[in-house]
Tab-separated table of N, CA, C and O in Angstrom:
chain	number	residue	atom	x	y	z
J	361	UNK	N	61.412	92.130	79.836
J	361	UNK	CA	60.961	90.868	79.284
J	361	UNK	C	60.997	90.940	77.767
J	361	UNK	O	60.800	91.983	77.143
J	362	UNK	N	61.313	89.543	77.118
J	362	UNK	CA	61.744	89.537	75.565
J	362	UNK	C	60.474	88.486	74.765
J	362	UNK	O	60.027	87.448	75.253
J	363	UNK	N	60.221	88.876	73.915
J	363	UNK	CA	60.164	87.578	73.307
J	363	UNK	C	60.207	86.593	73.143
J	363	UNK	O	61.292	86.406	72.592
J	364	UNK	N	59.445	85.209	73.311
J	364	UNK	CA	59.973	83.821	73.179
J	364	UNK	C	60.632	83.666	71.287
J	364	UNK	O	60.475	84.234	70.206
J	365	UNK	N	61.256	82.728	71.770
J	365	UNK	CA	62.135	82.270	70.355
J	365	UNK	C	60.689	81.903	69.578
J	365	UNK	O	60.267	82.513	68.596
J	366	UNK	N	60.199	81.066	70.065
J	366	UNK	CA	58.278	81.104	68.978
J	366	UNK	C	57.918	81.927	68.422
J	366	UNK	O	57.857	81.997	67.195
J	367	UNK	N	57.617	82.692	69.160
J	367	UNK	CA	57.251	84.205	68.970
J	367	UNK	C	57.904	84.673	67.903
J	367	UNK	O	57.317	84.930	66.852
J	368	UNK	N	59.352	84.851	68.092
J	368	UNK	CA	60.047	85.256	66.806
J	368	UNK	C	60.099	85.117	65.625
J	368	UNK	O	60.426	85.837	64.682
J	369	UNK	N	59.600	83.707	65.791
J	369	UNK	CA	60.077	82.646	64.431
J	369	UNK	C	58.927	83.427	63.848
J	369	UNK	O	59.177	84.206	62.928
J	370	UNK	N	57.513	83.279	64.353
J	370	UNK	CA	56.193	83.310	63.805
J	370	UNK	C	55.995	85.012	63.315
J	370	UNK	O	55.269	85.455	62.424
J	371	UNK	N	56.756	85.621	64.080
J	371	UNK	CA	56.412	87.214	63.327
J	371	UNK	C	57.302	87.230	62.280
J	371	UNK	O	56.733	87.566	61.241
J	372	UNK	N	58.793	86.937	62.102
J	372	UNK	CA	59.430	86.707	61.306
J	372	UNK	C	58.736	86.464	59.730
J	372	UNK	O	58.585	87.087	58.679
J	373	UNK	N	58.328	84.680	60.520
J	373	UNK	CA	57.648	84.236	59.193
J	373	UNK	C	56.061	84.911	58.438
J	373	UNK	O	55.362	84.560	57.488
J	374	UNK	N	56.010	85.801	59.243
J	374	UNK	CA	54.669	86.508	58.985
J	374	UNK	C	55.070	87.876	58.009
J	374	UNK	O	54.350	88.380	57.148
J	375	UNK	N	56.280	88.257	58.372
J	375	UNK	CA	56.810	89.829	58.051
J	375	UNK	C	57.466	89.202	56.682
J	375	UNK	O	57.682	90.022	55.790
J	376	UNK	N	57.779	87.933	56.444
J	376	UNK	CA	57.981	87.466	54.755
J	376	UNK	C	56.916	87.327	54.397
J	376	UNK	O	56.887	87.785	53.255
J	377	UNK	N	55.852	86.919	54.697
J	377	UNK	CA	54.784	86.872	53.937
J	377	UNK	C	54.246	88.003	53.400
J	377	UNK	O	53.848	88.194	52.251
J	378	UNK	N	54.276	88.850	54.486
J	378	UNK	CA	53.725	90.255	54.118
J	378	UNK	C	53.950	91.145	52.632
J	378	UNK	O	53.184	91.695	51.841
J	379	UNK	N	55.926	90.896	52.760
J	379	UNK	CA	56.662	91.118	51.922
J	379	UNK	C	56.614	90.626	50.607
J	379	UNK	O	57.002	91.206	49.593
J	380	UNK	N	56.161	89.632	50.693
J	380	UNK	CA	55.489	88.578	49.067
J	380	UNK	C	54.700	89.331	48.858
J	380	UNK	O	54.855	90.220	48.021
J	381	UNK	N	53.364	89.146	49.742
J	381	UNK	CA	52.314	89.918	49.531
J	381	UNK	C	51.849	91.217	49.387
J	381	UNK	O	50.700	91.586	49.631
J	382	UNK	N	52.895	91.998	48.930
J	382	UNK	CA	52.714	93.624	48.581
J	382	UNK	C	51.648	94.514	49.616
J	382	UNK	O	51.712	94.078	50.765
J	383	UNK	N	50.891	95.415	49.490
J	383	UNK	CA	50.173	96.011	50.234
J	383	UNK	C	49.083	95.295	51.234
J	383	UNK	O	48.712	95.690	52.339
J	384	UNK	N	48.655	94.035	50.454
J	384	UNK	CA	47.591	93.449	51.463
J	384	UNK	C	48.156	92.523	52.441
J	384	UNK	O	48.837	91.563	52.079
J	385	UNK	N	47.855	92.819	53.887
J	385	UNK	CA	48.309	92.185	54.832
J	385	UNK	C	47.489	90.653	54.460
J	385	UNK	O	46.430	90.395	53.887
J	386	UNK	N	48.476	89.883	55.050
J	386	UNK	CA	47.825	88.505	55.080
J	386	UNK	C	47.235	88.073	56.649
J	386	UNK	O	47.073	88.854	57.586
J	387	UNK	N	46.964	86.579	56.640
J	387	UNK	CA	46.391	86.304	58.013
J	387	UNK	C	47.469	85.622	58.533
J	387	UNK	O	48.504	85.788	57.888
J	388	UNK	N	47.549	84.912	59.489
J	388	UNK	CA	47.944	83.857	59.923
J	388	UNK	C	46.946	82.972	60.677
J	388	UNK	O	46.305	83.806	61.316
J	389	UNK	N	46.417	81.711	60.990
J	389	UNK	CA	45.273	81.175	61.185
J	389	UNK	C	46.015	80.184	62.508
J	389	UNK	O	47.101	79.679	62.792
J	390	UNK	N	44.610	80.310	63.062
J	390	UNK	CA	45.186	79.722	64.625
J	390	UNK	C	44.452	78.025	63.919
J	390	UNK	O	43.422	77.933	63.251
J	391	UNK	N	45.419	76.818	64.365
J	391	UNK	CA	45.631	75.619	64.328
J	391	UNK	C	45.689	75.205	62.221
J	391	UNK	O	45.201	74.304	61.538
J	392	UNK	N	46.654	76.582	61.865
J	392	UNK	CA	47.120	76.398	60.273
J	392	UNK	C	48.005	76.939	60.421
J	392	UNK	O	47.685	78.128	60.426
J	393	UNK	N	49.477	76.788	60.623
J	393	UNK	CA	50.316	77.168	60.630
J	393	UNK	C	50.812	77.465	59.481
J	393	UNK	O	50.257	76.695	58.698
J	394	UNK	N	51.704	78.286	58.771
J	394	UNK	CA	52.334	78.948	57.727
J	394	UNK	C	53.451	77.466	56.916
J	394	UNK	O	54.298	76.802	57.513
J	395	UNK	N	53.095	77.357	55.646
J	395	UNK	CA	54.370	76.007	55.806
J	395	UNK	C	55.887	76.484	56.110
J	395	UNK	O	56.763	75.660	56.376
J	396	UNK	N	56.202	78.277	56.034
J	396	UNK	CA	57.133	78.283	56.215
J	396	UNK	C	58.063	78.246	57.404
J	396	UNK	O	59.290	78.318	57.467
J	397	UNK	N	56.841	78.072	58.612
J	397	UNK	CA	57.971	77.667	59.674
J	397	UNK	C	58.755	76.286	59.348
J	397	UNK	O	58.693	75.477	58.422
J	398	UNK	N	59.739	76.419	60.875
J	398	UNK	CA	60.459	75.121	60.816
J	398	UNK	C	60.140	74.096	61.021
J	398	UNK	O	58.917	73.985	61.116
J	399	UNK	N	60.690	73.218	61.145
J	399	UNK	CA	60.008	71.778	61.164
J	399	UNK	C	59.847	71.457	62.649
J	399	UNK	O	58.776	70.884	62.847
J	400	UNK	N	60.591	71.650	63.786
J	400	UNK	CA	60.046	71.624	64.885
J	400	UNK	C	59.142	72.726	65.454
J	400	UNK	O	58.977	72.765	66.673
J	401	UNK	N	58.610	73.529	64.741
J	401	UNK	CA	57.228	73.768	65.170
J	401	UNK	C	56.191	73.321	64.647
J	401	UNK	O	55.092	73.738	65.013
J	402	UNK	N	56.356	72.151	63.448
J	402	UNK	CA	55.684	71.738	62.780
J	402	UNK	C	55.632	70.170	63.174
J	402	UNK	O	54.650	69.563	62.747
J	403	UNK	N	56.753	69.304	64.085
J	403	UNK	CA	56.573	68.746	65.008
J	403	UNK	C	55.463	68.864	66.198
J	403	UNK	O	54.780	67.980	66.715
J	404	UNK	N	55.516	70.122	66.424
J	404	UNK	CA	54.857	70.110	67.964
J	404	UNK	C	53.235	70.982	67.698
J	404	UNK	O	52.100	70.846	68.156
J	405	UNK	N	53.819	71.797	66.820
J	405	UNK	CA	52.243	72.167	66.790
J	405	UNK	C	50.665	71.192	66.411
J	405	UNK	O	50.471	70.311	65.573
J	406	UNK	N	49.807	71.771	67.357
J	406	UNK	CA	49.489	73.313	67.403
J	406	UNK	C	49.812	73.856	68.442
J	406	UNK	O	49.560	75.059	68.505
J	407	UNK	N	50.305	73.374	69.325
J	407	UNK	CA	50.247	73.849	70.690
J	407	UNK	C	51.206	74.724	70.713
J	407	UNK	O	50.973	75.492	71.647
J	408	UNK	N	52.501	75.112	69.983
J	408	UNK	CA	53.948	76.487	70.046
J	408	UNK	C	53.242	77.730	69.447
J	408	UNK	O	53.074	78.880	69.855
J	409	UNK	N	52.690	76.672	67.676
J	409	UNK	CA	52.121	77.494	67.431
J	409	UNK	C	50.853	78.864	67.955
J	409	UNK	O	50.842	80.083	67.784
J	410	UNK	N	50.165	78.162	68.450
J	410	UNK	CA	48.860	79.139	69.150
J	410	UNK	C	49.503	79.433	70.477
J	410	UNK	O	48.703	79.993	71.226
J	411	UNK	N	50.547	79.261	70.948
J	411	UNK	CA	51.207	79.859	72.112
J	411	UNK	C	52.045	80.896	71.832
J	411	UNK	O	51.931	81.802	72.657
J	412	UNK	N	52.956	81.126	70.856
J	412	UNK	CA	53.164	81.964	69.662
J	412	UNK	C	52.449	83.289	69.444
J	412	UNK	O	52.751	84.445	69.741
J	413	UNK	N	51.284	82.683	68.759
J	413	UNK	CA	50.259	83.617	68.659
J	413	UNK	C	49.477	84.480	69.626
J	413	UNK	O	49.129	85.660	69.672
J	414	UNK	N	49.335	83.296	70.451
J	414	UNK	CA	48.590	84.390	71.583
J	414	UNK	C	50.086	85.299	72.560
J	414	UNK	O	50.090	86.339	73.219
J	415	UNK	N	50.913	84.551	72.308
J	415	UNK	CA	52.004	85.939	73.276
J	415	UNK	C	52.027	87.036	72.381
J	415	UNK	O	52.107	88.151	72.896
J	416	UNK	N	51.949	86.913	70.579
J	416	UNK	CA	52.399	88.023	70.253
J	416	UNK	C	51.318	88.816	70.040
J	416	UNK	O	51.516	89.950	69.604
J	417	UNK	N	49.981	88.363	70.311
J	417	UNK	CA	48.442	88.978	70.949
J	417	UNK	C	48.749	89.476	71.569
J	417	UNK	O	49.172	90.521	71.075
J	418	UNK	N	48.907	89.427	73.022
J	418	UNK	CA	49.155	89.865	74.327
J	418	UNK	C	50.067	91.150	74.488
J	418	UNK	O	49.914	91.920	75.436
J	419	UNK	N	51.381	91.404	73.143
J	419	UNK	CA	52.158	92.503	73.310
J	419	UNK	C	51.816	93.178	72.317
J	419	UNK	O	52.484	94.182	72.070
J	420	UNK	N	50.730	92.850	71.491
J	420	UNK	CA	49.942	93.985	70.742
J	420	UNK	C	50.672	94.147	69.358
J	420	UNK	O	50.497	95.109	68.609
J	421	UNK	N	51.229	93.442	69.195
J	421	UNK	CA	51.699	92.767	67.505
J	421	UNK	C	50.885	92.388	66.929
J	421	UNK	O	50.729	92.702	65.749
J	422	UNK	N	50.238	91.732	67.458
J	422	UNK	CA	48.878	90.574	66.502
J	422	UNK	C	47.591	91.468	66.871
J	422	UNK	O	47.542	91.995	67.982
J	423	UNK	N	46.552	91.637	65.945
J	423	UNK	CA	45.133	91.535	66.707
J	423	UNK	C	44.576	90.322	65.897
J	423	UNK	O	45.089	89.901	64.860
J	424	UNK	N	43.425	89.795	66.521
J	424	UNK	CA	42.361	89.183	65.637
J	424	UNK	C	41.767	89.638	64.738
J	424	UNK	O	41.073	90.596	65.077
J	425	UNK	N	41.705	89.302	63.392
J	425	UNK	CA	40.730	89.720	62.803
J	425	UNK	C	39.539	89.049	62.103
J	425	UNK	O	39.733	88.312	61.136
J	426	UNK	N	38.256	89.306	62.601
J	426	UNK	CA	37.590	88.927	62.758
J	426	UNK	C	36.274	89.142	61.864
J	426	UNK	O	35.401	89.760	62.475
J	427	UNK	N	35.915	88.750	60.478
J	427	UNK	CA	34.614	88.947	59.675
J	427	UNK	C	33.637	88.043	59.838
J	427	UNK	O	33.983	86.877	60.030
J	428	UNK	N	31.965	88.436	59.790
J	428	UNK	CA	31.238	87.606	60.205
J	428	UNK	C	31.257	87.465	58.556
J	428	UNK	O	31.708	88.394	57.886
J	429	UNK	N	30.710	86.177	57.885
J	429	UNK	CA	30.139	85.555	56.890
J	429	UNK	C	31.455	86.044	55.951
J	429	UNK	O	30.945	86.129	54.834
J	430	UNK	N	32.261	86.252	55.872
J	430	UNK	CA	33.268	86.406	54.646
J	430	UNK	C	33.578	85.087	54.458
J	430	UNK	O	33.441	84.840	53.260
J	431	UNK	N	33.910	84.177	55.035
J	431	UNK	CA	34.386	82.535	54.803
J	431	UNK	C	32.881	81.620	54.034
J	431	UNK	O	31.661	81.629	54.197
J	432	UNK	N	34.313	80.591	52.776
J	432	UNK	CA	33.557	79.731	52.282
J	432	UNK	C	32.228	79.660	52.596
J	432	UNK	O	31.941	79.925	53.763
J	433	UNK	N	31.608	79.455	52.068
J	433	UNK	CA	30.081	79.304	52.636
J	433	UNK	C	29.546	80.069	53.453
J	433	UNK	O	28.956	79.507	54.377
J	434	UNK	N	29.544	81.229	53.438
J	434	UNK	CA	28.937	81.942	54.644
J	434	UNK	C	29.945	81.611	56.156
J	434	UNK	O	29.415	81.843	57.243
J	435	UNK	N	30.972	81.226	56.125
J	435	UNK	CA	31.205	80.602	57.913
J	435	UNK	C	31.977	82.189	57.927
J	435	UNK	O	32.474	82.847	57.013
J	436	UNK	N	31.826	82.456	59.398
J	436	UNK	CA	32.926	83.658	59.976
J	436	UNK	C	34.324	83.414	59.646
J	436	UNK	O	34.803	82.288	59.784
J	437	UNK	N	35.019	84.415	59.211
J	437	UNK	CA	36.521	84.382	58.937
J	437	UNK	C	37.399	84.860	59.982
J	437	UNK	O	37.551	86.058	60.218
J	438	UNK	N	37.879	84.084	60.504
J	438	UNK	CA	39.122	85.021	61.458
J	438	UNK	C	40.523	84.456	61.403
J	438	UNK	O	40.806	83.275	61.202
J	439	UNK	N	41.371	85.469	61.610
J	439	UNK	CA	42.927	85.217	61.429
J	439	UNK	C	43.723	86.075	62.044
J	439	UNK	O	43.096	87.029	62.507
J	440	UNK	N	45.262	86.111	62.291
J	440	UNK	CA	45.725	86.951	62.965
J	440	UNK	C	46.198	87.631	61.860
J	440	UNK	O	46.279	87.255	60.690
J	441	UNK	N	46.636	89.147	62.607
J	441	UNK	CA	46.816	89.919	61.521
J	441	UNK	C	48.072	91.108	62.203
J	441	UNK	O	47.825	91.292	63.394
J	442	UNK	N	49.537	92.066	61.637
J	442	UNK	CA	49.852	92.756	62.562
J	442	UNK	C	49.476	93.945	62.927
J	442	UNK	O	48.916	94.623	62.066
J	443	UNK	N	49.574	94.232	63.596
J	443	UNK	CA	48.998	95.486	63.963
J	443	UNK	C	50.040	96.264	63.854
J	443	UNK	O	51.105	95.663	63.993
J	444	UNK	N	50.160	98.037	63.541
J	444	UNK	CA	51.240	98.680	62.951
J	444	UNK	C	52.135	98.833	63.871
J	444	UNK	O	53.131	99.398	63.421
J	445	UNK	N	52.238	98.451	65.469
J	445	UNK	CA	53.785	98.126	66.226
J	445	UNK	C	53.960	96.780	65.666
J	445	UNK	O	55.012	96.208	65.949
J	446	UNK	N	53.263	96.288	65.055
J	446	UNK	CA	54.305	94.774	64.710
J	446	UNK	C	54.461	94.961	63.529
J	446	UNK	O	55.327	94.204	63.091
J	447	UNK	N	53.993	95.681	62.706
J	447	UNK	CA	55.004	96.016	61.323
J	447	UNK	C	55.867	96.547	61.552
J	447	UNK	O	56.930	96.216	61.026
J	448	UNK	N	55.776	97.923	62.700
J	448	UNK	CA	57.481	98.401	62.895
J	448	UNK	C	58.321	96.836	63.889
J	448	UNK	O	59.361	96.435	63.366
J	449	UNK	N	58.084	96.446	64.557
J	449	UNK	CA	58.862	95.643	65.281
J	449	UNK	C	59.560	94.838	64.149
J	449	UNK	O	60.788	94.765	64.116
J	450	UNK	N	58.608	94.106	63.026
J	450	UNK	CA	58.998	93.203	61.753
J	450	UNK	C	60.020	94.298	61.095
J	450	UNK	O	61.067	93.676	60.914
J	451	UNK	N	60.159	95.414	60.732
J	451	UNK	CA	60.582	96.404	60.068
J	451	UNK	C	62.211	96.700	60.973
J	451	UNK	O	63.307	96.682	60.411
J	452	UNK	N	62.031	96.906	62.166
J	452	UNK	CA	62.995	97.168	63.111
J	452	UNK	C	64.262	95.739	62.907
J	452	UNK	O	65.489	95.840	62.946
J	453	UNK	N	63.803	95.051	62.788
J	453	UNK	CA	64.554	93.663	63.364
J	453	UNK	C	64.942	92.969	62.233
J	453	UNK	O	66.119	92.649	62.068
J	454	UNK	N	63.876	92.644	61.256
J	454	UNK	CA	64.590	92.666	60.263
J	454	UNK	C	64.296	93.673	58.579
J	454	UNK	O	63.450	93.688	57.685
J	455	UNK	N	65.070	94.109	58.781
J	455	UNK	CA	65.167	95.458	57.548
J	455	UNK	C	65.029	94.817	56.007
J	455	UNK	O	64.528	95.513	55.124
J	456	UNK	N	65.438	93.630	55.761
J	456	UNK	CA	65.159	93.276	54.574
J	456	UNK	C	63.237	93.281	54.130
J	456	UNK	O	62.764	93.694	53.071
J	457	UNK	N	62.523	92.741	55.214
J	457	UNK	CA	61.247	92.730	55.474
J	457	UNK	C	60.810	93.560	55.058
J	457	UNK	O	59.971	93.212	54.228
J	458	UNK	N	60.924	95.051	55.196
J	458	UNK	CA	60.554	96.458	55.408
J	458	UNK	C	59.178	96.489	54.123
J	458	UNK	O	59.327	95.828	53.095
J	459	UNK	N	57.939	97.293	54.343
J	459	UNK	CA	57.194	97.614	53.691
J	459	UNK	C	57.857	98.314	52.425
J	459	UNK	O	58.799	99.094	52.563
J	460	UNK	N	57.347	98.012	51.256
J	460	UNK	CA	57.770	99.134	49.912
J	460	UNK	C	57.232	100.360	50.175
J	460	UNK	O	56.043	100.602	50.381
J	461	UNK	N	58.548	101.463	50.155
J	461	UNK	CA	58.049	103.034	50.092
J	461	UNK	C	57.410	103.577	48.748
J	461	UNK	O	57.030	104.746	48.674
């Protein structure tokens, strides 16, 4: 079993972000999608999107991450985040991505 094309798009677009973002991993936020997906997931979401997310939950790419009171005002912060098989998977697939040595 593979990957949905969702799936792809969204680790993809997660493993550029990363790459902007030098050492600190970023989030990705369930019903805030990244503006850099495409426009038909930006059609249809939230629903590809958080379907997306939770498959690439499920194969242990993503975890939640989860702070109580770090958000605005005291609210709990949570976001997805990869976990280090989904930096190698982002790393594997596409090589431009790759963490700085």
């Amino acid at each position: 079993r593979s990957l949905s094309a969702e799936a792809l798009v969204c680790l993809r677009t997660y493993g550029a972000k990363c790459s902007q973002m030098g050492s600190e991993l970023p989030s990705m936020f369930v019903g805030e999608p990244p503006e850099q997906l495409p426009q038909h997931f930006k059609d249809k979401c939230p629903v590809l999107y958080q379907q997306a997310l939770a498959e690439l939950t499920q194969w242990r790419l993503l975890y939640t991450d989860y702070k109580v009171g770090a958000g605005e005002g005291g609210v709990d912060y949570f976001g997805a985040k990869a976990t280090d098989l989904g930096r190698s998977v982002i790393e594997h697939m596409w090589s431009e991505l790759a963490r700085p040595t």
